PDB file of C-alpha atoms in Angstrom:
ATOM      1  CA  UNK A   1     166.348  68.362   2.010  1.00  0.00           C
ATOM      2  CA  UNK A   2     165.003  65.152   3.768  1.00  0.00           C
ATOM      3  CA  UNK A   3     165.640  64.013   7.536  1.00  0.00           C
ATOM      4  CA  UNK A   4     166.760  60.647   7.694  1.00  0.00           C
ATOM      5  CA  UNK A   5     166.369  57.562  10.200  1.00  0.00           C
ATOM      6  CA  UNK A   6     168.094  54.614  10.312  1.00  0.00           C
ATOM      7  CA  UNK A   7     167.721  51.526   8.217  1.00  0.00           C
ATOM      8  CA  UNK A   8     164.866  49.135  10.071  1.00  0.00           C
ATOM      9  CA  UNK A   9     166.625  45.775   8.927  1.00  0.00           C
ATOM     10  CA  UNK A  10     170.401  47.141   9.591  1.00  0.00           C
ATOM     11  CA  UNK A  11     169.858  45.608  12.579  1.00  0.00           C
ATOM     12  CA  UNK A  12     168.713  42.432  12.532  1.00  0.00           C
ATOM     13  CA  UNK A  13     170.909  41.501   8.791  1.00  0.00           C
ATOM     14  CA  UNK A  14     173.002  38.200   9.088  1.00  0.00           C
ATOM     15  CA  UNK A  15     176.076  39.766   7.676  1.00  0.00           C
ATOM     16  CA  UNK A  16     178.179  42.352   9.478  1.00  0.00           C
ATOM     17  CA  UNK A  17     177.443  46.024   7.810  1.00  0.00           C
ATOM     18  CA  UNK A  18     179.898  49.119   7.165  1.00  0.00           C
ATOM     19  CA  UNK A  19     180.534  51.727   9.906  1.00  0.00           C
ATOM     20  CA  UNK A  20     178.700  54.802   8.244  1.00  0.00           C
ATOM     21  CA  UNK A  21     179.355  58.634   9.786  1.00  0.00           C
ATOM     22  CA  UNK A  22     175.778  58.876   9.391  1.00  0.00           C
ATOM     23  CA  UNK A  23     172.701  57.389   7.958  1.00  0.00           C
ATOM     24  CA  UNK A  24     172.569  60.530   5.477  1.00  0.00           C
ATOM     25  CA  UNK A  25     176.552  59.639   4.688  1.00  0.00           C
ATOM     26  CA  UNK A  26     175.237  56.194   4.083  1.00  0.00           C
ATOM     27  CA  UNK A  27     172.303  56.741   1.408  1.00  0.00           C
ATOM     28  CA  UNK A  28     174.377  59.447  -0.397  1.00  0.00           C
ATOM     29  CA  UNK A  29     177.391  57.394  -0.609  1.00  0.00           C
ATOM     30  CA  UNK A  30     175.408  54.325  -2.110  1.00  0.00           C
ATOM     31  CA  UNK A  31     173.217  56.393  -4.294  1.00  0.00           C
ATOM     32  CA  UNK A  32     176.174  57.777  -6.025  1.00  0.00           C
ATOM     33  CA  UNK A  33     177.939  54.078  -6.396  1.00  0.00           C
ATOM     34  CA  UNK A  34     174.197  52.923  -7.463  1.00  0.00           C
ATOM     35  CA  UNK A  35     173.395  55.435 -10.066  1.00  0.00           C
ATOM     36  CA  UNK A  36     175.573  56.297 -13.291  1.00  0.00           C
ATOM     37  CA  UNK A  37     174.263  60.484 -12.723  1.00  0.00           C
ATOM     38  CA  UNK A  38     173.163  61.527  -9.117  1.00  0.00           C
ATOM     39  CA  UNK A  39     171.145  64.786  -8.869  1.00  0.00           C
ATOM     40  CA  UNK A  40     172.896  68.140  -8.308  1.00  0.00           C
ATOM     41  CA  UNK A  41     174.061  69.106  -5.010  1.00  0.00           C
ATOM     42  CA  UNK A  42     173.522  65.858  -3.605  1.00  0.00           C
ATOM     43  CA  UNK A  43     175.166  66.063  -0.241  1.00  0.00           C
ATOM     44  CA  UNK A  44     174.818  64.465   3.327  1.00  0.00           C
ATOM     45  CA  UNK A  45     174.465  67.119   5.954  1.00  0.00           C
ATOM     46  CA  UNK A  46     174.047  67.214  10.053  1.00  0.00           C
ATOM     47  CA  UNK A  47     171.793  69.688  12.294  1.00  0.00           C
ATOM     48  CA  UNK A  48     171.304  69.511  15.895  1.00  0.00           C
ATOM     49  CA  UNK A  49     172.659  65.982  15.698  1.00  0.00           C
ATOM     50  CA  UNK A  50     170.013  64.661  13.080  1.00  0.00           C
ATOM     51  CA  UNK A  51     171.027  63.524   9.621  1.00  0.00           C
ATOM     52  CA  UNK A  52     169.838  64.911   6.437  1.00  0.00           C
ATOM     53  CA  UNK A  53     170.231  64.395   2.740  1.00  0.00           C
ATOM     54  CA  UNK A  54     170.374  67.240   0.285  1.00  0.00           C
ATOM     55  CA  UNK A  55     169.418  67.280  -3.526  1.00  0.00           C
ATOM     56  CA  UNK A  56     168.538  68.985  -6.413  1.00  0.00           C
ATOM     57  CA  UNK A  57     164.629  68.593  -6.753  1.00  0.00           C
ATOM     58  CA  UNK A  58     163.448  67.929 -10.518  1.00  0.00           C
ATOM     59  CA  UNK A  59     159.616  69.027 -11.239  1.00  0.00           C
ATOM     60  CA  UNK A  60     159.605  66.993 -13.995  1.00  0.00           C
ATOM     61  CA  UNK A  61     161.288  63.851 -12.408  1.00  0.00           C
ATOM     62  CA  UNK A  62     160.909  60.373 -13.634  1.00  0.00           C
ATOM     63  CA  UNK A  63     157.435  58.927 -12.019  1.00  0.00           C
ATOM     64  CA  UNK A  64     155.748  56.239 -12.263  1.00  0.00           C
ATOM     65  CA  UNK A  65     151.906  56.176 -12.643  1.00  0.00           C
ATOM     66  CA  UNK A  66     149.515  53.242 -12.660  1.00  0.00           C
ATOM     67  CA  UNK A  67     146.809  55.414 -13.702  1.00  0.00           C
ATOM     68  CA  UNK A  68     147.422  54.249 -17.272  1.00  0.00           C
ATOM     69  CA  UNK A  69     148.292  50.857 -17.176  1.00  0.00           C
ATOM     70  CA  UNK A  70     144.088  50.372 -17.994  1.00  0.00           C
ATOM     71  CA  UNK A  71     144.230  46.483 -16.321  1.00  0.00           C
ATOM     72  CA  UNK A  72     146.463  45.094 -19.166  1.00  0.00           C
ATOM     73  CA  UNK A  73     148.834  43.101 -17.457  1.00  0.00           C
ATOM     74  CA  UNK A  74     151.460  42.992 -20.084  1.00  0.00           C
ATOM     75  CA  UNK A  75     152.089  46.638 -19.658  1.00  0.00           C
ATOM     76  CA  UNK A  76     152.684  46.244 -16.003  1.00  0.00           C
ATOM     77  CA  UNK A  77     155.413  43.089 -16.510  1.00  0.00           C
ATOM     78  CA  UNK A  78     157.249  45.115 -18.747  1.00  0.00           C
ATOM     79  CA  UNK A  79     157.644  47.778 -16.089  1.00  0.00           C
ATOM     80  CA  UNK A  80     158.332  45.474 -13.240  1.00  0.00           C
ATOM     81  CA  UNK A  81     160.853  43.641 -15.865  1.00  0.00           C
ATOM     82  CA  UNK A  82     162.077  46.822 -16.588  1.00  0.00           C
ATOM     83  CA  UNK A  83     162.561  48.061 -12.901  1.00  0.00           C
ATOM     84  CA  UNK A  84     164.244  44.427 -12.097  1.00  0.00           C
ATOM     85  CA  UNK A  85     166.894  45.160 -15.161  1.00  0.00           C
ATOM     86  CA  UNK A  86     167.492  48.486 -13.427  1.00  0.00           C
ATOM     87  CA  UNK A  87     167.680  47.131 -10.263  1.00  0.00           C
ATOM     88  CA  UNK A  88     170.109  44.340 -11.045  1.00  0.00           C
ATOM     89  CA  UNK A  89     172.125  46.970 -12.908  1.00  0.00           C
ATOM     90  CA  UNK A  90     172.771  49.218  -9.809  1.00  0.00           C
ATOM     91  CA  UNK A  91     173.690  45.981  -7.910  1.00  0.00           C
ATOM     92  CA  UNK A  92     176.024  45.347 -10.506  1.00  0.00           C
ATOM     93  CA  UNK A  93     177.722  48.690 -10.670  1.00  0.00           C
ATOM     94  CA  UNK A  94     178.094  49.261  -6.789  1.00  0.00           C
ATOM     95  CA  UNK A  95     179.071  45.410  -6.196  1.00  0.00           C
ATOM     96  CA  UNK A  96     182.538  44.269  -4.077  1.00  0.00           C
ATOM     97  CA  UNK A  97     182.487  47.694  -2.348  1.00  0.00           C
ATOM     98  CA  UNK A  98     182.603  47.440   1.630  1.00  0.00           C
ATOM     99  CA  UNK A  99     183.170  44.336   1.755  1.00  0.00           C
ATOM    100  CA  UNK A 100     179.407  43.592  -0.557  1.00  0.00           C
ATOM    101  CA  UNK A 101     179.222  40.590  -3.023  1.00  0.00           C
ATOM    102  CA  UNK A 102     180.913  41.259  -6.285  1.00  0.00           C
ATOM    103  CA  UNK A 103     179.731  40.555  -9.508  1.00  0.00           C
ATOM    104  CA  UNK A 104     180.954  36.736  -9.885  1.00  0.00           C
ATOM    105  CA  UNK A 105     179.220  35.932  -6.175  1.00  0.00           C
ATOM    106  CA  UNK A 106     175.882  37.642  -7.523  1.00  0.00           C
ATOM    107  CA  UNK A 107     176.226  35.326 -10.478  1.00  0.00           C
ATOM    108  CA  UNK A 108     176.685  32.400  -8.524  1.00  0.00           C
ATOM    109  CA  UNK A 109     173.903  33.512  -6.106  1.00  0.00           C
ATOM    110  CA  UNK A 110     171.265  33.581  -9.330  1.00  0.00           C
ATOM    111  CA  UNK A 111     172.979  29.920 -10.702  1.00  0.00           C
ATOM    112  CA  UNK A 112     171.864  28.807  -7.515  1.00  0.00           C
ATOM    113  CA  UNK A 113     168.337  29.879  -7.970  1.00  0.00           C
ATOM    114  CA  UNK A 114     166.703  26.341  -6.682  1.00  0.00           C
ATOM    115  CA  UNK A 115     168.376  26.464  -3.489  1.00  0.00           C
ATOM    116  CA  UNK A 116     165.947  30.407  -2.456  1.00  0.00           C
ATOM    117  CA  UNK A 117     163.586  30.238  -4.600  1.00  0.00           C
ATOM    118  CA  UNK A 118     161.102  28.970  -2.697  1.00  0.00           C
ATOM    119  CA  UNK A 119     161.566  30.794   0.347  1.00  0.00           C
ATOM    120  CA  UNK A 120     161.439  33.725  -1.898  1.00  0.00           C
ATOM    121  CA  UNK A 121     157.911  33.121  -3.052  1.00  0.00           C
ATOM    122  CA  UNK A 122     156.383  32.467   0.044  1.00  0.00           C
ATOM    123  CA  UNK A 123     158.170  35.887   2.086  1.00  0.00           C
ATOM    124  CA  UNK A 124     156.557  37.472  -1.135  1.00  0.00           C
ATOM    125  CA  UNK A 125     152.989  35.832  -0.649  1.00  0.00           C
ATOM    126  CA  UNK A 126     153.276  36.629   2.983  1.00  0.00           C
ATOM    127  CA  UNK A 127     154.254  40.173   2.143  1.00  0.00           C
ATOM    128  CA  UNK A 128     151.025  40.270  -0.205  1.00  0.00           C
ATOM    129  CA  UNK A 129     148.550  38.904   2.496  1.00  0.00           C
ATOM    130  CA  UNK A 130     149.968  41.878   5.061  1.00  0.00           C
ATOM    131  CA  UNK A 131     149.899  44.377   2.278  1.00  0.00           C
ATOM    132  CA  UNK A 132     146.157  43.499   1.381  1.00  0.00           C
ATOM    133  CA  UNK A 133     145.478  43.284   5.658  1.00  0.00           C
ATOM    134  CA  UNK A 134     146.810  46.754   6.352  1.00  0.00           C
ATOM    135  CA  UNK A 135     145.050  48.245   3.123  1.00  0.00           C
ATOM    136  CA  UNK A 136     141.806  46.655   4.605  1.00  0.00           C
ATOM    137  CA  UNK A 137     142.652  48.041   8.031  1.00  0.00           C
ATOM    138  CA  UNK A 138     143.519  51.264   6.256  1.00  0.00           C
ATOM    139  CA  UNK A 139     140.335  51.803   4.086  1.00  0.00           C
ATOM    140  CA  UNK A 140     137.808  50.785   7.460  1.00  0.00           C
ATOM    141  CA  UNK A 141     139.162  53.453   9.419  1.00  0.00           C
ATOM    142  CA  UNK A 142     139.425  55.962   6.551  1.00  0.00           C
ATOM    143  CA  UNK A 143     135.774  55.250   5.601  1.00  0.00           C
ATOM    144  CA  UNK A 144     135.122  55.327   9.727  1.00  0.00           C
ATOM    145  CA  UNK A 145     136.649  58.885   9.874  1.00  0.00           C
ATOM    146  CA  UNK A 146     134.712  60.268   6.687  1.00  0.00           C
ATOM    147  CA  UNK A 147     131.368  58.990   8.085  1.00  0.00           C
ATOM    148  CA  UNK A 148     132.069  60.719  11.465  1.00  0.00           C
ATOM    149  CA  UNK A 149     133.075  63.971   9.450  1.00  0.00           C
ATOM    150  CA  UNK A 150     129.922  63.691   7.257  1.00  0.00           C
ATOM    151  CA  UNK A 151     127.553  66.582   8.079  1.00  0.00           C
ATOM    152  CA  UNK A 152     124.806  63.601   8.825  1.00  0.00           C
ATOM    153  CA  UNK A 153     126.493  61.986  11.118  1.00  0.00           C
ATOM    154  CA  UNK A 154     126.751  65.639  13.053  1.00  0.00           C
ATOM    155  CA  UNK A 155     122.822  65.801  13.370  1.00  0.00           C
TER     156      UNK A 155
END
């Protein structure tokens, strides 16, 4: 069971969003338009006024590891190709519910690739440069805490 808060772009999106019961009613209700098998027991529940999604947990669950991918490139752009293909699938499958594009306005949307492309690449490089700034920002004050934990730094 996870506790759930709400979306942080739901409220700042251009385009008017559906009335959910509940942001646990919301994430259930997409995950099981999204995905051809949900897991067991998947349910949206409230306590004391928080929201809460229940599912069957799977040990042996799908995971991705990069531990493997030994700097080769090519393995990692068939994964990310992959993932896109899965990704563009789900669209697909949940698409013209709740008033969301349907399948002919998503394939409009990619004919018109010129028009967002560029503004897509350069939200992604931005996105990059603050990834790489809060890993840097991360790893400083990680290495800060380990040095004052270090029995030298105790005297």
């Amino acid at each position: 069971m996870g506790h759930v808060v709400a979306a942080a772009r739901a409220p700042v999106l251009p385009c008017p969003q559906p009335a959910w019961e509940s942001e646990a009613r919301r994430i259930v209700d997409i995950q099981r338009r999204v995905q051809a098998i949900t897991p067991a027991f998947l349910t949206d529940l409230t306590f004391d006024g928080q929201s809460y999604v229940l599912k069957e947990l799977l040990p042996d669950q799908d995971r991705l590891t990069l531990d493997h991918w030994d700097g080769k490139l090519a393995r990692l752009e068939m994964v990310m190709c992959d993932m896109g293909a899965l990704l563009a699938w789900a669209h697909l499958r949940s698409s013209g519910r709740q008033g969301s594009a349907n399948a002919d306005a998503w394939m409009a949307y990619g004919a018109d690739v010129a028009s967002w492309r560029a503004d897509l690449l350069d939200h992604a490089q931005a996105g990059q440069q603050q990834v790489l700034a809060d890993w840097e920002s991360y790893a400083a004050a990680y290495r800060e805490a380990e040095r004052q934990r270090s029995p030298a730094s105790r005297g």
